[in-house]
Amino acid sequence: GTMTHDAADPVVVNPIKHGSFTVVRSYTAPPAKVFSAFAQADARRKWLIYADGWTIHEYRPAEPTIAGAVEFSRFSPPGAEVVLTNRTTWLHVDPDQALIYAYHMTLDGAPLSSSLVTISFTPEAGGTRIELTEQGAYFDGNIAGREEGTRALLDEVEKLL
């Protein structure tokens, strides 16, 4: 049979936008130290979880950070009533070399994004070069905002090193 479409029927638009971005950053610390800023829960707690002005409702760290480990957090941005969640599953942990993880975020219980992140750590003169690539499905379509947020988080990492 043939399908007919009545102009009055609501058109369902898939809200999911796919995208990716890569951020390259150099830090003046050796690869082992930079890697541990990402791979150790106590370090992540400082730059990722307890950011200025954010309210943390719950944080269950992945300790140790090994393939298969899951980390969960529930938080609200400064001055906002909304509640976000982040569930991260570590997929690949290669000490001082690379990390791969997947994370799913919700906003007030509704899906916000699902992402795959790869970070490589390369020694360079005077420190470490990292390359972070995120590939995601964004329910709010705000890929640029996620990249901006990632860059801000990488600034926070630098303060720890």
PDB file of C-alpha atoms in Angstrom, residues 2-131:
ATOM      1  CA  THR A   2       0.907   3.602  -0.410  1.00  0.00           C
ATOM      2  CA  MET A   3       1.191   5.994   2.487  1.00  0.00           C
ATOM      3  CA  THR A   4      -0.653   9.259   2.383  1.00  0.00           C
ATOM      4  CA  HIS A   5       0.227  12.277   4.474  1.00  0.00           C
ATOM      5  CA  ASP A   6      -2.347  14.801   5.547  1.00  0.00           C
ATOM      6  CA  ALA A   7      -0.875  18.301   5.843  1.00  0.00           C
ATOM      7  CA  ALA A   8      -2.721  18.677   9.155  1.00  0.00           C
ATOM      8  CA  ASP A   9      -0.871  15.723  10.694  1.00  0.00           C
ATOM      9  CA  PRO A  10       1.855  16.779  13.096  1.00  0.00           C
ATOM     10  CA  VAL A  11       5.315  16.167  11.692  1.00  0.00           C
ATOM     11  CA  VAL A  12       7.538  14.407  14.183  1.00  0.00           C
ATOM     12  CA  VAL A  13      11.041  15.816  14.061  1.00  0.00           C
ATOM     13  CA  ASN A  14      13.896  13.745  15.419  1.00  0.00           C
ATOM     14  CA  PRO A  15      15.348  16.023  18.110  1.00  0.00           C
ATOM     15  CA  ILE A  16      18.715  14.268  18.158  1.00  0.00           C
ATOM     16  CA  LYS A  17      21.605  16.096  16.498  1.00  0.00           C
ATOM     17  CA  HIS A  18      24.860  14.251  15.950  1.00  0.00           C
ATOM     18  CA  GLY A  19      28.199  16.005  16.068  1.00  0.00           C
ATOM     19  CA  SER A  20      31.788  15.849  17.119  1.00  0.00           C
ATOM     20  CA  PHE A  21      34.553  18.181  18.133  1.00  0.00           C
ATOM     21  CA  THR A  22      38.234  17.919  19.018  1.00  0.00           C
ATOM     22  CA  VAL A  23      40.100  20.086  21.498  1.00  0.00           C
ATOM     23  CA  VAL A  24      43.906  20.059  21.612  1.00  0.00           C
ATOM     24  CA  ARG A  25      45.623  21.405  24.708  1.00  0.00           C
ATOM     25  CA  SER A  26      49.220  21.517  25.955  1.00  0.00           C
ATOM     26  CA  TYR A  27      50.015  21.341  29.666  1.00  0.00           C
ATOM     27  CA  THR A  28      53.373  22.028  31.328  1.00  0.00           C
ATOM     28  CA  ALA A  29      53.325  18.757  33.284  1.00  0.00           C
ATOM     29  CA  PRO A  30      54.532  15.250  32.405  1.00  0.00           C
ATOM     30  CA  PRO A  31      52.068  12.784  30.832  1.00  0.00           C
ATOM     31  CA  ALA A  32      51.720  10.702  34.025  1.00  0.00           C
ATOM     32  CA  LYS A  33      50.583  13.748  36.002  1.00  0.00           C
ATOM     33  CA  VAL A  34      48.176  14.967  33.308  1.00  0.00           C
ATOM     34  CA  PHE A  35      46.777  11.452  32.861  1.00  0.00           C
ATOM     35  CA  SER A  36      46.141  11.113  36.602  1.00  0.00           C
ATOM     36  CA  ALA A  37      44.163  14.391  36.597  1.00  0.00           C
ATOM     37  CA  PHE A  38      41.658  12.583  34.357  1.00  0.00           C
ATOM     38  CA  ALA A  39      42.027   9.003  35.588  1.00  0.00           C
ATOM     39  CA  GLN A  40      41.948   9.482  39.380  1.00  0.00           C
ATOM     40  CA  ALA A  41      38.581  10.142  41.005  1.00  0.00           C
ATOM     41  CA  ASP A  42      40.044  12.393  43.701  1.00  0.00           C
ATOM     42  CA  ALA A  43      41.518  14.640  40.986  1.00  0.00           C
ATOM     43  CA  ARG A  44      38.312  14.596  38.885  1.00  0.00           C
ATOM     44  CA  ARG A  45      36.381  15.572  42.001  1.00  0.00           C
ATOM     45  CA  LYS A  46      38.322  18.887  42.056  1.00  0.00           C
ATOM     46  CA  TRP A  47      37.947  20.013  38.420  1.00  0.00           C
ATOM     47  CA  LEU A  48      34.874  18.135  37.182  1.00  0.00           C
ATOM     48  CA  ILE A  49      32.557  17.669  40.145  1.00  0.00           C
ATOM     49  CA  TYR A  50      33.120  20.538  42.576  1.00  0.00           C
ATOM     50  CA  ALA A  51      33.237  23.399  40.077  1.00  0.00           C
ATOM     51  CA  ASP A  52      32.584  26.926  41.353  1.00  0.00           C
ATOM     52  CA  GLY A  53      28.991  27.620  42.269  1.00  0.00           C
ATOM     53  CA  TRP A  54      27.567  24.237  41.245  1.00  0.00           C
ATOM     54  CA  THR A  55      25.403  22.271  43.690  1.00  0.00           C
ATOM     55  CA  ILE A  56      26.329  18.595  43.994  1.00  0.00           C
ATOM     56  CA  HIS A  57      23.399  16.413  45.052  1.00  0.00           C
ATOM     57  CA  GLU A  58      25.169  13.070  44.638  1.00  0.00           C
ATOM     58  CA  TYR A  59      28.571  11.805  43.494  1.00  0.00           C
ATOM     59  CA  ARG A  60      29.503   8.130  43.199  1.00  0.00           C
ATOM     60  CA  PRO A  61      33.052   8.002  41.836  1.00  0.00           C
ATOM     61  CA  ALA A  62      34.580   5.212  39.765  1.00  0.00           C
ATOM     62  CA  GLU A  63      37.404   4.082  42.024  1.00  0.00           C
ATOM     63  CA  PRO A  64      39.573   2.699  40.646  1.00  0.00           C
ATOM     64  CA  THR A  65      39.100   4.068  37.139  1.00  0.00           C
ATOM     65  CA  ILE A  66      39.355   0.878  35.087  1.00  0.00           C
ATOM     66  CA  ALA A  67      37.557  -0.407  31.996  1.00  0.00           C
ATOM     67  CA  GLY A  68      33.977  -1.207  32.973  1.00  0.00           C
ATOM     68  CA  ALA A  69      33.882   1.137  35.971  1.00  0.00           C
ATOM     69  CA  VAL A  70      30.863   3.468  36.222  1.00  0.00           C
ATOM     70  CA  GLU A  71      30.734   6.941  37.757  1.00  0.00           C
ATOM     71  CA  PHE A  72      27.525   8.822  38.548  1.00  0.00           C
ATOM     72  CA  SER A  73      26.799  12.409  39.555  1.00  0.00           C
ATOM     73  CA  ARG A  74      23.681  14.528  40.062  1.00  0.00           C
ATOM     74  CA  PHE A  75      24.090  18.304  40.147  1.00  0.00           C
ATOM     75  CA  SER A  76      22.580  21.742  39.492  1.00  0.00           C
ATOM     76  CA  PRO A  77      24.254  24.706  37.795  1.00  0.00           C
ATOM     77  CA  PRO A  78      24.744  27.989  39.677  1.00  0.00           C
ATOM     78  CA  GLY A  79      21.431  29.732  40.324  1.00  0.00           C
ATOM     79  CA  ALA A  80      19.331  27.137  38.499  1.00  0.00           C
ATOM     80  CA  GLU A  81      16.614  24.839  39.806  1.00  0.00           C
ATOM     81  CA  VAL A  82      17.219  22.159  37.152  1.00  0.00           C
ATOM     82  CA  VAL A  83      18.922  18.872  38.013  1.00  0.00           C
ATOM     83  CA  LEU A  84      21.411  17.268  35.637  1.00  0.00           C
ATOM     84  CA  THR A  85      22.822  13.755  35.846  1.00  0.00           C
ATOM     85  CA  ASN A  86      25.966  12.314  34.318  1.00  0.00           C
ATOM     86  CA  ARG A  87      26.580   8.561  34.137  1.00  0.00           C
ATOM     87  CA  THR A  88      30.051   7.755  32.799  1.00  0.00           C
ATOM     88  CA  THR A  89      31.281   4.287  31.814  1.00  0.00           C
ATOM     89  CA  TRP A  90      35.034   3.885  31.355  1.00  0.00           C
ATOM     90  CA  LEU A  91      35.727   1.775  28.271  1.00  0.00           C
ATOM     91  CA  HIS A  92      39.514   1.844  27.809  1.00  0.00           C
ATOM     92  CA  VAL A  93      42.228   2.920  30.242  1.00  0.00           C
ATOM     93  CA  ASP A  94      45.818   2.848  28.935  1.00  0.00           C
ATOM     94  CA  PRO A  95      47.987   4.469  31.632  1.00  0.00           C
ATOM     95  CA  ASP A  96      49.652   7.735  30.555  1.00  0.00           C
ATOM     96  CA  GLN A  97      48.543   7.098  26.937  1.00  0.00           C
ATOM     97  CA  ALA A  98      44.792   7.138  26.377  1.00  0.00           C
ATOM     98  CA  LEU A  99      41.314   7.128  27.929  1.00  0.00           C
ATOM     99  CA  ILE A 100      38.018   6.287  26.267  1.00  0.00           C
ATOM    100  CA  TYR A 101      34.690   6.698  28.054  1.00  0.00           C
ATOM    101  CA  ALA A 102      31.015   7.013  27.268  1.00  0.00           C
ATOM    102  CA  TYR A 103      28.720   9.339  29.176  1.00  0.00           C
ATOM    103  CA  HIS A 104      24.974   9.927  29.207  1.00  0.00           C
ATOM    104  CA  MET A 105      23.438  13.096  30.611  1.00  0.00           C
ATOM    105  CA  THR A 106      19.870  13.917  31.607  1.00  0.00           C
ATOM    106  CA  LEU A 107      18.189  17.247  32.352  1.00  0.00           C
ATOM    107  CA  ASP A 108      15.319  16.979  34.869  1.00  0.00           C
ATOM    108  CA  GLY A 109      15.055  13.286  33.981  1.00  0.00           C
ATOM    109  CA  ALA A 110      14.877  13.759  30.188  1.00  0.00           C
ATOM    110  CA  PRO A 111      17.760  12.652  27.940  1.00  0.00           C
ATOM    111  CA  LEU A 112      20.196  15.484  27.175  1.00  0.00           C
ATOM    112  CA  SER A 113      23.100  13.734  25.436  1.00  0.00           C
ATOM    113  CA  SER A 114      25.022  10.513  24.918  1.00  0.00           C
ATOM    114  CA  SER A 115      28.696  10.845  24.054  1.00  0.00           C
ATOM    115  CA  LEU A 116      31.855   8.892  23.367  1.00  0.00           C
ATOM    116  CA  VAL A 117      35.092  10.646  24.421  1.00  0.00           C
ATOM    117  CA  THR A 118      38.662   9.715  23.493  1.00  0.00           C
ATOM    118  CA  ILE A 119      41.620  11.474  25.107  1.00  0.00           C
ATOM    119  CA  SER A 120      45.205  10.855  24.001  1.00  0.00           C
ATOM    120  CA  PHE A 121      48.229  11.969  26.037  1.00  0.00           C
ATOM    121  CA  THR A 122      51.457  12.664  24.134  1.00  0.00           C
ATOM    122  CA  PRO A 123      54.758  13.847  25.609  1.00  0.00           C
ATOM    123  CA  GLU A 124      56.065  17.051  24.073  1.00  0.00           C
ATOM    124  CA  ALA A 125      58.860  19.480  24.906  1.00  0.00           C
ATOM    125  CA  GLY A 126      58.062  20.976  28.284  1.00  0.00           C
ATOM    126  CA  GLY A 127      55.016  18.868  29.019  1.00  0.00           C
ATOM    127  CA  THR A 128      52.083  16.973  27.550  1.00  0.00           C
ATOM    128  CA  ARG A 129      49.798  17.456  24.581  1.00  0.00           C
ATOM    129  CA  ILE A 130      46.282  16.106  24.938  1.00  0.00           C
ATOM    130  CA  GLU A 131      43.779  15.624  22.173  1.00  0.00           C
TER     131      GLU A 131
END
